[in-house]
Coordinates of C-alpha atoms and ligand atoms in Angstrom, one line a residue:
M749 CA 79.9 -2.1 21.4
A750 CA 81.9 0.9 20.2
R751 CA 85.6 0.2 19.9
K752 CA 87.7 2.6 22.0
N753 CA 89.3 5.2 19.8
Q754 CA 93.0 5.2 20.5
L755 CA 93.0 8.9 19.9
A756 CA 90.1 9.8 22.3
G757 CA 90.3 13.1 24.2
D758 CA 90.9 16.1 21.9
S759 CA 87.5 17.1 20.4
H760 CA 89.0 20.1 18.5
W761 CA 91.6 18.2 16.5
W762 CA 89.8 18.8 13.2
R763 CA 89.9 22.6 13.5
N764 CA 93.3 23.1 11.9
A765 CA 94.0 19.6 10.7
V766 CA 95.9 18.9 7.5
V767 CA 93.9 16.1 5.8
Y768 CA 95.5 14.0 3.1
Q769 CA 93.1 12.6 0.5
I770 CA 93.8 9.0 -0.6
Y771 CA 92.1 7.8 -3.8
P772 CA 92.4 4.1 -2.8
R773 CA 92.5 2.6 -6.3
S774 CA 95.5 4.8 -7.2
F775 CA 97.6 5.0 -4.1
A776 CA 99.5 1.7 -3.7
D777 CA 98.8 -1.8 -5.0
A778 CA 100.0 -4.7 -2.8
N779 CA 98.9 -7.7 -4.9
G780 CA 99.9 -6.5 -8.3
D781 CA 96.4 -6.5 -10.0
G782 CA 96.9 -2.9 -11.0
I783 CA 94.3 -1.6 -8.5
G784 CA 95.3 0.1 -5.3
D785 CA 94.2 -1.6 -2.1
L786 CA 94.1 -1.4 1.7
A787 CA 97.2 -3.7 2.0
G788 CA 99.0 -1.1 -0.2
I789 CA 97.9 1.7 2.1
I790 CA 99.0 -0.2 5.2
S791 CA 102.4 -0.7 3.6
R792 CA 102.7 3.0 3.2
V793 CA 101.6 4.2 6.6
D794 CA 105.2 5.2 7.4
Y795 CA 105.2 7.4 4.4
L796 CA 102.0 9.0 5.5
A797 CA 103.4 9.6 9.0
S798 CA 106.6 11.1 7.5
L799 CA 104.5 13.8 5.8
G800 CA 103.3 15.2 9.1
I801 CA 99.6 15.1 8.2
D802 CA 96.9 14.9 10.9
A803 CA 94.4 12.8 9.1
V804 CA 93.7 10.8 5.9
W805 CA 90.4 10.9 4.0
M806 CA 89.8 7.9 1.8
S807 CA 87.6 8.2 -1.2
P808 CA 85.1 5.3 -1.6
F809 CA 86.5 1.8 -1.2
Y810 CA 83.0 0.1 -1.1
P811 CA 81.9 -2.6 -3.4
S812 CA 81.1 -0.9 -6.7
A813 CA 80.9 -1.4 -10.4
L814 CA 83.0 1.8 -10.8
A815 CA 80.5 3.5 -13.0
D816 CA 81.7 6.7 -11.3
G817 CA 85.0 5.8 -9.7
G818 CA 83.4 4.1 -6.7
Y819 CA 80.8 7.0 -6.0
D820 CA 78.3 4.3 -7.1
V821 CA 78.1 2.3 -3.9
D822 CA 76.8 -1.3 -3.8
D823 CA 77.0 -1.8 -0.1
Y824 CA 77.8 1.0 2.4
M825 CA 79.0 -1.3 5.1
D826 CA 81.6 -3.4 3.3
I827 CA 84.9 -3.1 1.3
D828 CA 85.3 -3.9 -2.3
P829 CA 87.0 -7.3 -2.4
R830 CA 89.4 -5.9 -5.0
I831 CA 90.5 -3.4 -2.4
G832 CA 90.5 -5.5 0.7
N833 CA 88.2 -6.5 3.6
L834 CA 87.0 -5.3 6.9
D835 CA 89.8 -6.9 8.9
Q836 CA 92.3 -5.0 6.8
F837 CA 90.3 -1.9 7.3
D838 CA 90.6 -2.3 11.1
E839 CA 94.3 -3.0 10.8
L840 CA 94.7 0.2 8.8
V841 CA 92.8 2.3 11.2
E842 CA 94.8 1.0 14.1
K843 CA 98.1 1.6 12.3
L844 CA 97.1 5.1 11.4
H845 CA 95.9 5.8 14.9
S846 CA 99.1 4.6 16.4
N847 CA 100.9 7.1 14.2
N848 CA 98.5 9.8 15.4
I849 CA 96.7 10.0 12.1
R850 CA 92.9 10.2 12.1
V851 CA 90.7 8.7 9.5
F852 CA 87.9 10.1 7.4
V853 CA 85.7 7.9 5.2
D854 CA 83.5 9.1 2.3
I855 CA 79.8 8.8 2.7
V856 CA 77.7 9.0 -0.5
P857 CA 74.1 9.6 0.6
N858 CA 72.4 11.2 -2.4
H859 CA 72.5 8.0 -4.5
S860 CA 73.5 4.4 -4.3
S861 CA 74.6 2.2 -7.2
D862 CA 72.0 0.4 -9.3
R863 CA 73.6 -2.9 -7.9
H864 CA 72.6 -1.9 -4.3
E865 CA 70.4 -4.6 -2.8
W866 CA 67.6 -2.0 -2.3
F867 CA 67.6 -0.9 -5.9
Q868 CA 67.6 -4.5 -7.1
E869 CA 64.6 -5.1 -4.8
A870 CA 62.9 -1.9 -6.2
L871 CA 63.3 -3.2 -9.8
A872 CA 61.8 -6.5 -8.8
A873 CA 58.9 -5.0 -7.0
K874 CA 55.8 -3.3 -8.4
P875 CA 55.2 0.4 -9.1
G876 CA 53.9 2.0 -6.0
S877 CA 55.6 -0.6 -3.7
P878 CA 57.5 0.2 -0.5
E879 CA 60.6 -1.1 -2.2
R880 CA 60.3 1.5 -5.0
D881 CA 59.6 4.3 -2.5
R882 CA 63.2 4.2 -1.3
Y883 CA 64.2 5.7 -4.7
I884 CA 62.5 8.1 -7.0
F885 CA 60.3 6.1 -9.5
R886 CA 57.7 7.9 -11.6
D887 CA 55.5 7.1 -14.6
G888 CA 56.5 8.6 -17.9
R889 CA 54.7 11.2 -19.9
G890 CA 53.0 10.7 -23.2
E891 CA 50.4 8.2 -24.3
N892 CA 52.5 5.2 -23.5
G893 CA 54.6 6.8 -20.8
D894 CA 57.6 6.6 -23.0
L895 CA 58.6 10.2 -22.4
P896 CA 60.6 10.9 -19.3
P897 CA 58.6 12.3 -16.4
S898 CA 60.3 15.7 -16.7
N899 CA 63.0 17.3 -18.8
L900 CA 65.9 16.6 -16.4
A901 CA 69.5 16.4 -17.5
S902 CA 72.1 14.7 -15.3
H903 CA 75.5 16.0 -14.3
F904 CA 77.1 13.6 -16.6
G905 CA 74.9 13.8 -19.7
P906 CA 71.6 14.6 -21.1
E907 CA 69.2 12.2 -19.3
G908 CA 68.4 12.4 -15.6
W909 CA 65.6 9.7 -15.9
T910 CA 66.1 6.1 -17.0
R911 CA 63.3 3.7 -17.9
T912 CA 62.9 0.3 -16.3
P913 CA 61.7 -2.8 -18.2
D914 CA 58.2 -2.4 -16.7
G915 CA 57.9 1.1 -18.1
Q916 CA 58.4 3.2 -15.0
W917 CA 61.3 5.7 -14.8
Y918 CA 63.8 6.4 -12.0
M919 CA 65.7 9.7 -11.3
H920 CA 69.4 10.0 -11.2
L921 CA 71.3 13.3 -10.9
F922 CA 74.5 11.5 -11.9
T923 CA 75.0 8.4 -14.1
K924 CA 72.1 6.0 -14.7
E925 CA 74.0 3.6 -12.5
Q926 CA 73.6 6.0 -9.6
P927 CA 69.8 6.1 -8.7
D928 CA 68.9 8.9 -6.3
F929 CA 67.5 7.9 -2.9
N930 CA 64.1 9.2 -1.7
W931 CA 65.2 11.2 1.4
D932 CA 61.6 11.6 2.5
N933 CA 61.5 7.8 3.2
P934 CA 62.3 7.1 6.9
E935 CA 64.0 3.9 6.0
V936 CA 66.6 5.8 4.0
E937 CA 67.2 8.1 7.0
E938 CA 67.6 5.1 9.3
Y939 CA 70.0 3.3 6.9
F940 CA 72.4 6.2 6.9
L941 CA 72.3 6.6 10.7
K942 CA 73.2 2.9 10.8
T943 CA 76.0 3.4 8.3
L944 CA 77.5 6.3 10.3
R945 CA 77.4 4.2 13.4
F946 CA 78.9 1.2 11.6
W947 CA 82.0 3.2 10.7
S948 CA 82.2 5.2 13.9
D949 CA 82.1 1.9 15.8
R950 CA 85.1 0.7 13.8
G951 CA 87.1 3.8 15.0
V952 CA 86.6 6.1 12.1
D953 CA 87.1 9.7 13.2
G954 CA 85.3 11.7 10.5
F955 CA 83.2 11.6 7.4
R956 CA 83.4 13.5 4.1
I957 CA 79.9 13.9 2.8
D958 CA 79.4 13.6 -1.0
V959 CA 77.1 16.1 -2.7
A960 CA 75.9 17.1 0.8
H961 CA 73.6 19.8 -0.7
A962 CA 71.4 17.3 -2.6
L963 CA 69.4 14.6 -0.7
K964 CA 66.2 16.5 0.0
K965 CA 64.1 17.4 -3.1
N966 CA 60.7 19.0 -3.8
L967 CA 59.3 16.8 -6.6
D968 CA 55.8 18.3 -6.8
P969 CA 55.9 19.4 -9.6
L970 CA 58.7 17.3 -11.0
P971 CA 61.5 19.7 -11.9
D972 CA 63.0 20.3 -15.3
R973 CA 66.7 21.2 -15.5
D974 CA 69.2 21.4 -18.3
S975 CA 72.1 22.9 -16.5
Y976 CA 73.9 22.4 -13.2
A977 CA 75.5 25.8 -13.2
L978 CA 75.4 27.4 -9.8
S979 CA 73.7 30.4 -11.3
V980 CA 70.7 28.3 -12.1
M981 CA 70.4 27.0 -8.5
K982 CA 68.1 29.1 -6.2
D983 CA 70.0 30.6 -3.3
D984 CA 67.2 30.9 -0.8
G985 CA 66.7 27.2 0.2
T986 CA 63.8 26.6 -2.2
D987 CA 65.5 25.1 -5.2
P988 CA 63.7 21.9 -5.9
L989 CA 66.9 19.8 -6.2
F990 CA 69.6 21.3 -4.1
D991 CA 70.5 23.0 -0.9
R992 CA 66.9 22.9 0.4
D993 CA 66.6 24.2 4.0
E994 CA 65.3 20.9 5.2
V995 CA 68.5 19.1 4.3
Q996 CA 69.9 20.6 7.5
D997 CA 67.3 18.5 9.4
V998 CA 69.1 15.4 8.1
Y999 CA 72.5 16.7 9.4
R1000 CA 71.0 17.7 12.8
Q1001 CA 70.1 14.0 13.2
W1002 CA 73.6 13.0 12.1
R1003 CA 75.1 15.3 14.6
K1004 CA 73.4 13.5 17.4
V1005 CA 75.1 10.3 16.2
F1006 CA 78.5 12.0 16.0
N1007 CA 78.0 13.2 19.5
E1008 CA 77.4 9.6 20.8
Y1009 CA 81.2 9.1 20.4
D1010 CA 84.3 10.3 22.2
P1011 CA 85.7 12.4 20.8
P1012 CA 82.6 13.3 18.8
R1013 CA 82.9 12.2 15.1
V1014 CA 83.3 15.1 12.7
A1015 CA 82.3 15.7 9.1
V1016 CA 83.0 17.9 6.2
A1017 CA 80.4 18.8 3.6
E1018 CA 81.0 18.7 -0.1
A1019 CA 78.4 21.3 -0.9
W1020 CA 78.7 23.3 -4.1
V1021 CA 76.3 26.0 -3.0
H1022 CA 76.2 29.8 -3.2
P1023 CA 78.9 30.9 -0.8
H1024 CA 76.5 32.6 1.6
R1025 CA 74.6 29.3 1.9
R1026 CA 77.7 27.4 3.2
P1027 CA 77.5 28.3 6.9
P1028 CA 74.6 26.1 7.9
Y1029 CA 76.5 23.0 6.6
A1030 CA 79.5 24.1 8.8
S1031 CA 77.4 24.8 11.9
E1032 CA 78.0 22.9 15.2
E1033 CA 74.4 21.5 15.0
G1034 CA 75.1 20.3 11.4
L1035 CA 78.1 18.7 9.8
G1036 CA 80.5 21.1 11.5
Q1037 CA 82.7 21.9 8.5
A1038 CA 82.2 22.5 4.7
F1039 CA 84.7 22.6 1.9
N1040 CA 85.5 26.0 0.5
F1041 CA 86.4 25.4 -3.1
D1042 CA 87.0 29.1 -3.9
L1043 CA 90.7 28.6 -4.3
L1044 CA 90.0 26.2 -7.2
A1045 CA 88.6 29.1 -9.1
S1046 CA 91.3 31.6 -8.2
G1047 CA 93.7 32.8 -10.8
W1048 CA 97.3 33.6 -9.9
N1049 CA 96.4 37.0 -8.5
A1050 CA 97.1 38.6 -5.1
E1051 CA 93.7 40.3 -4.9
Q1052 CA 91.7 37.2 -5.8
F1053 CA 93.5 35.2 -3.2
K1054 CA 93.1 37.9 -0.6
N1055 CA 89.4 38.2 -1.2
V1056 CA 88.8 34.5 -1.1
I1057 CA 90.8 34.2 2.2
S1058 CA 89.0 37.2 3.9
D1059 CA 85.6 36.1 2.8
N1060 CA 86.1 32.5 4.0
I1061 CA 87.5 33.5 7.4
A1062 CA 84.6 35.9 7.9
M1063 CA 82.2 33.0 7.0
S1064 CA 83.7 30.5 9.4
D1065 CA 83.6 33.2 12.1
Q1066 CA 79.8 33.2 11.6
T1067 CA 79.4 29.6 12.5
G1068 CA 82.2 29.1 15.0
S1069 CA 83.6 26.5 12.6
S1070 CA 87.1 26.7 11.1
S1071 CA 87.7 27.4 7.4
T1072 CA 88.8 24.8 5.0
W1073 CA 91.2 25.2 2.0
V1074 CA 91.5 23.0 -1.1
L1075 CA 93.8 23.4 -4.1
S1076 CA 93.4 19.9 -5.6
N1077 CA 91.2 16.9 -5.3
H1078 CA 90.0 13.9 -7.4
D1079 CA 87.5 16.0 -9.4
V1080 CA 89.7 18.8 -10.7
I1081 CA 92.8 19.4 -12.6
R1082 CA 95.8 19.3 -10.3
H1083 CA 96.8 22.7 -9.2
A1084 CA 100.3 22.5 -10.7
T1085 CA 98.7 22.0 -14.1
R1086 CA 95.9 24.6 -13.6
F1087 CA 98.5 27.2 -12.9
A1088 CA 100.3 26.1 -16.0
I1089 CA 97.4 27.3 -18.1
P1090 CA 98.2 30.9 -19.1
G1091 CA 95.7 33.3 -17.6
Y1092 CA 93.9 30.5 -15.7
G1093 CA 91.1 31.8 -13.5
L1094 CA 91.6 35.4 -14.7
S1095 CA 89.4 35.4 -17.8
P1096 CA 85.8 34.2 -18.2
D1097 CA 87.2 31.6 -20.6
S1098 CA 88.9 29.6 -17.9
F1099 CA 87.4 27.8 -14.9
D1100 CA 84.4 29.6 -13.5
L1101 CA 82.6 28.1 -10.6
E1102 CA 79.5 30.1 -11.6
N1103 CA 79.2 28.3 -14.9
Q1104 CA 80.6 24.9 -14.4
W1105 CA 79.9 22.4 -11.7
Y1106 CA 83.2 20.7 -12.3
V1107 CA 86.3 22.3 -13.5
N1108 CA 86.3 22.4 -17.2
H1109 CA 89.4 20.5 -18.1
R1110 CA 90.7 22.8 -20.8
L1111 CA 94.0 21.2 -21.4
D1112 CA 94.1 22.1 -25.1
H1113 CA 96.0 25.3 -24.1
D1114 CA 99.8 25.5 -24.3
L1115 CA 100.9 24.7 -20.8
D1116 CA 103.8 26.3 -19.0
L1117 CA 104.5 23.4 -16.7
D1118 CA 107.5 24.9 -14.8
M1119 CA 105.6 28.0 -14.1
G1120 CA 102.6 25.9 -13.0
L1121 CA 104.7 24.0 -10.5
S1122 CA 106.3 27.1 -9.1
R1123 CA 102.9 28.7 -8.6
A1124 CA 101.5 25.5 -7.1
K1125 CA 104.3 25.3 -4.5
A1126 CA 103.8 28.9 -3.7
A1127 CA 100.1 28.5 -3.4
T1128 CA 100.5 25.5 -1.2
L1129 CA 102.9 27.3 1.2
L1130 CA 100.4 30.2 1.3
M1131 CA 97.5 27.8 2.0
L1132 CA 99.4 25.9 4.8
A1133 CA 100.0 29.3 6.5
L1134 CA 96.2 30.0 6.7
P1135 CA 94.1 29.4 9.8
G1136 CA 91.8 26.4 9.5
S1137 CA 92.2 23.1 8.0
S1138 CA 93.8 22.2 4.6
Y1139 CA 92.9 19.3 2.4
I1140 CA 95.7 18.0 0.2
Y1141 CA 95.3 15.4 -2.5
Q1142 CA 97.6 12.4 -3.0
G1143 CA 100.5 13.2 -5.3
E1144 CA 100.4 17.0 -4.9
E1145 CA 103.2 16.6 -2.4
L1146 CA 105.2 15.3 -5.4
G1147 CA 104.3 18.3 -7.5
L1148 CA 102.5 16.0 -9.9
H1149 CA 100.9 17.4 -13.0
D1150 CA 97.7 16.0 -14.5
V1151 CA 98.4 13.2 -17.0
V1152 CA 97.0 15.0 -20.1
D1153 CA 97.6 12.3 -22.8
I1154 CA 95.6 9.3 -21.6
P1155 CA 94.2 7.6 -24.7
S1156 CA 90.5 7.9 -25.0
E1157 CA 89.9 4.2 -24.9
Q1158 CA 91.7 3.9 -21.6
M1159 CA 89.6 6.7 -19.9
Q1160 CA 87.3 5.6 -17.1
D1161 CA 85.5 8.8 -16.1
P1162 CA 81.8 9.0 -16.9
Q1163 CA 82.2 12.7 -17.2
W1164 CA 84.3 12.0 -20.2
F1165 CA 81.9 9.5 -21.8
R1166 CA 78.7 11.3 -21.1
G1167 CA 79.8 14.9 -21.3
E1168 CA 79.2 15.3 -25.0
G1169 CA 82.6 16.9 -25.4
K1170 CA 81.9 19.6 -22.9
F1171 CA 84.3 18.2 -20.2
K1172 CA 87.6 16.6 -20.2
S1173 CA 88.2 13.5 -18.1
R1174 CA 89.0 13.6 -14.4
D1175 CA 91.2 10.5 -15.0
G1176 CA 94.2 12.8 -15.4
C1177 CA 94.4 13.5 -11.7
R1178 CA 93.6 9.9 -10.7
V1179 CA 96.6 8.1 -12.3
P1180 CA 98.4 5.7 -9.8
L1181 CA 101.2 7.3 -7.9
P1182 CA 104.9 6.8 -8.7
W1183 CA 106.8 5.5 -5.7
E1184 CA 110.0 4.3 -7.6
A1185 CA 111.8 5.6 -10.7
S1186 CA 111.5 2.3 -12.4
G1187 CA 109.6 -1.0 -12.2
P1188 CA 106.4 -2.3 -13.9
S1189 CA 104.3 0.5 -12.4
F1190 CA 106.9 2.9 -10.9
G1191 CA 106.6 1.1 -7.5
F1192 CA 102.8 1.5 -7.4
G1193 CA 102.7 -2.3 -7.2
P1194 CA 104.3 -5.5 -8.5
G1195 CA 102.0 -5.5 -11.5
G1196 CA 100.6 -2.8 -13.8
S1197 CA 98.5 0.2 -13.3
H1198 CA 94.7 0.6 -14.0
L1199 CA 95.4 3.9 -15.7
P1200 CA 98.5 4.4 -17.9
Q1201 CA 101.4 6.2 -16.1
P1202 CA 103.5 8.7 -18.1
K1203 CA 107.3 8.3 -18.7
W1204 CA 108.0 11.5 -16.7
Y1205 CA 107.0 9.7 -13.5
A1206 CA 110.6 8.4 -13.4
D1207 CA 111.7 12.0 -12.5
V1208 CA 109.2 12.7 -9.8
A1209 CA 108.9 9.4 -8.0
V1210 CA 108.9 9.4 -4.2
S1211 CA 112.3 7.6 -4.0
V1212 CA 113.8 10.3 -6.3
Q1213 CA 112.4 13.1 -4.2
E1214 CA 113.4 11.6 -0.9
A1215 CA 117.0 11.8 -2.1
D1216 CA 116.7 15.5 -2.9
S1217 CA 116.4 18.1 -0.2
S1218 CA 115.1 20.7 -2.7
S1219 CA 112.2 18.5 -3.9
T1220 CA 108.5 19.3 -3.7
L1221 CA 108.2 16.4 -1.2
A1222 CA 110.8 17.9 1.0
L1223 CA 109.0 21.2 0.9
Y1224 CA 105.7 19.7 2.0
R1225 CA 107.4 17.8 4.8
G1226 CA 109.2 20.9 5.9
A1227 CA 106.1 23.0 5.8
L1228 CA 103.9 20.6 7.7
K1229 CA 106.5 20.2 10.4
L1230 CA 107.1 23.9 10.8
R1231 CA 103.3 24.6 10.7
R1232 CA 102.9 22.4 13.8
E1233 CA 105.5 24.4 15.6
L1234 CA 104.3 27.9 14.4
Y1235 CA 100.5 27.4 14.6
T1236 CA 99.6 28.9 17.9
S1237 CA 96.3 30.7 17.2
D1238 CA 93.8 31.4 14.4
E1239 CA 94.7 35.1 14.2
L1240 CA 95.5 36.5 10.7
Q1241 CA 96.6 40.1 10.2
W1242 CA 97.1 41.4 6.7
L1243 CA 100.3 43.4 6.1
D1244 CA 100.8 46.4 3.9
V1245 CA 103.3 45.4 1.3
K1246 CA 104.6 46.3 -2.1
P1247 CA 102.3 45.8 -5.1
G1248 CA 102.5 42.2 -6.4
L1249 CA 103.1 40.8 -2.9
L1250 CA 100.5 39.4 -0.6
A1251 CA 101.5 39.1 3.1
F1252 CA 100.0 38.3 6.4
R1253 CA 101.2 37.8 9.9
R1254 CA 100.1 34.8 11.9
S1255 CA 102.1 35.3 15.1
P1256 CA 105.1 37.4 16.0
S1257 CA 107.3 34.8 14.6
W1258 CA 105.3 33.7 11.5
I1259 CA 104.8 35.8 8.5
C1260 CA 103.8 34.5 5.1
V1261 CA 104.6 36.5 1.9
T1262 CA 103.8 35.5 -1.7
N1263 CA 105.1 37.1 -4.8
F1264 CA 102.3 37.0 -7.4
S1265 CA 104.2 39.2 -9.9
D1266 CA 106.6 38.3 -12.7
E1267 CA 109.6 39.9 -11.2
P1268 CA 111.7 39.2 -8.0
I1269 CA 110.8 41.6 -5.2
E1270 CA 112.9 42.6 -2.2
I1271 CA 111.7 41.5 1.1
S1272 CA 113.0 41.9 4.6
G1273 CA 113.0 39.4 7.5
E1274 CA 114.5 36.1 8.2
V1275 CA 113.4 33.4 5.8
I1276 CA 112.5 30.2 7.6
L1277 CA 111.1 28.3 4.6
A1278 CA 110.5 29.2 0.9
S1279 CA 109.0 27.5 -2.1
A1280 CA 111.9 28.6 -4.3
E1281 CA 115.5 29.4 -3.8
I1282 CA 116.1 32.9 -2.3
T1283 CA 119.2 34.8 -3.2
G1284 CA 120.1 37.8 -1.2
N1285 CA 116.8 39.2 0.0
L1286 CA 114.9 38.8 -3.3
L1287 CA 111.8 36.8 -3.3
P1288 CA 111.6 35.3 -6.9
A1289 CA 108.4 35.6 -9.0
N1290 CA 105.8 33.0 -8.2
A1291 CA 107.2 32.1 -4.8
T1292 CA 106.1 32.1 -1.2
A1293 CA 108.3 32.5 1.9
W1294 CA 107.7 32.1 5.5
L1295 CA 109.5 34.7 7.5
S1296 CA 110.1 35.4 11.2
S1297 CA 109.7 39.2 10.9
L1298 CA 109.2 41.8 8.2
Ligands
LIG1038 C1 81.2 14.1 -5.8 C2 82.4 13.4 -6.0 C3 82.6 13.0 -7.5 C4 81.4 12.2 -7.9 C5 80.0 12.9 -7.5 C6 78.9 12.0 -7.6 O1 81.2 15.4 -6.4 O2 83.5 14.1 -5.6 O3 83.7 12.4 -7.8 O4 81.4 12.0 -9.3 O5 80.1 13.4 -6.2 O6 78.9 11.1 -6.5
LIG1039 CA1 95.5 -4.6 -5.8

């Protein structure tokens, strides 16, 4: 029997929601073992409510060996005992709901972990058995089958096939601990429908779908692949591994499950596909919304921002969905640090979505950290003025930078271990949050921290920023509060402004203007919020202001 959702009623809540991403292992640790947990999150619900967000999305909290930060799931319908249990999950959902905060959980359908019951059964069963058919097992090539079935790299390293003791091989697009499911097997389909109902019945409002463009594959013939660059992926629905047209059949089924609930459950696709292929994921018959990662690749440049914004609004108009905006998440360099890389996004040498599936963590540059933070705050204020929903990542409200000096032996990210030096680690954006200026783990918990925290955390802790009305935290709170009041429609109208500025009107009483240049520029209108101090009517370089008229 489905639990009654305390927030039933409004089925459009997601369209312009501000969703806060929690990386559970690094948010708050209640029992002092150095790993964030549900009890920690429960103890910080007041903080979440004080931000003025509409929803939280929790990255995986399922039982896992953490071969890929929890994106290797042992059991989709349980909680890692180090993180908590289902009773605590229910308590958390209830507490969030009573604070008007909805809940997204992360669903990882392309692969399970190699410790999943089904994979263990598959290993124990014979080649050709129904147990093996839930995954992708094949015989090897060569006389003794000791060559992999095809020349397939994985995202995190050279090999996309791993051999089992009996000689067969299994396919994994990520680490060898993340075997890919066979999505042509009806049992797999059923299992995920059951998983979606399991969490929906517990009151979960939405789902973030991991690698939503994978799942369906054409394995005849077995594909070779040595790069995961977007430019290598076919853009017409016939790529053997990604974004195949028939993956939408899966999501049409899921949509039926979402619509069994009141309000209907919602979902957002993580689909790194060619931009023109994004609309089907965001359609009403499909998942309903898709991440737009284009701002991750944008340099600090008015024209790039304007193009990304116009293109994405046009794209969401095609589907009747709303656009999404992302500046940071658990896979990329925090945007304060990205914008601290001189020339970031402006030259082919920096992050290029076309050539790199993940942001290439090029932190070997000289960083201008102050400039990075100014631009990050300006970009955030601009993003929060856009129509659609914004996804913000824990710690960005503190203006955190990536931790760039984690010693190699303390890194946890497989992208670091398996990347053959091509990628830096994603651990830099996953370091446990600073809540207090002192203490064993800066208030993260009564014990230590599973990744080392830097000394500068003392200056940026929540407690420090709460006492400072000009802090980044105060800016986020102010912006989210005002946004609620000012957001009356999805209309956006570009304004003709001086070179270096980018400005748009959202309503008669809401204009957003950003100074992308290196010099202050004069603006007119009443400033209602700004990412930097305004003297006279000069908008400083690298700053955004919200105005009530221009
Ligand atoms: C997604 C996740 C990433 C993970 C990968 C494999 O991109 O965001 O963290 O490594 O999928 O599950
Ligand atoms: Ca803990």
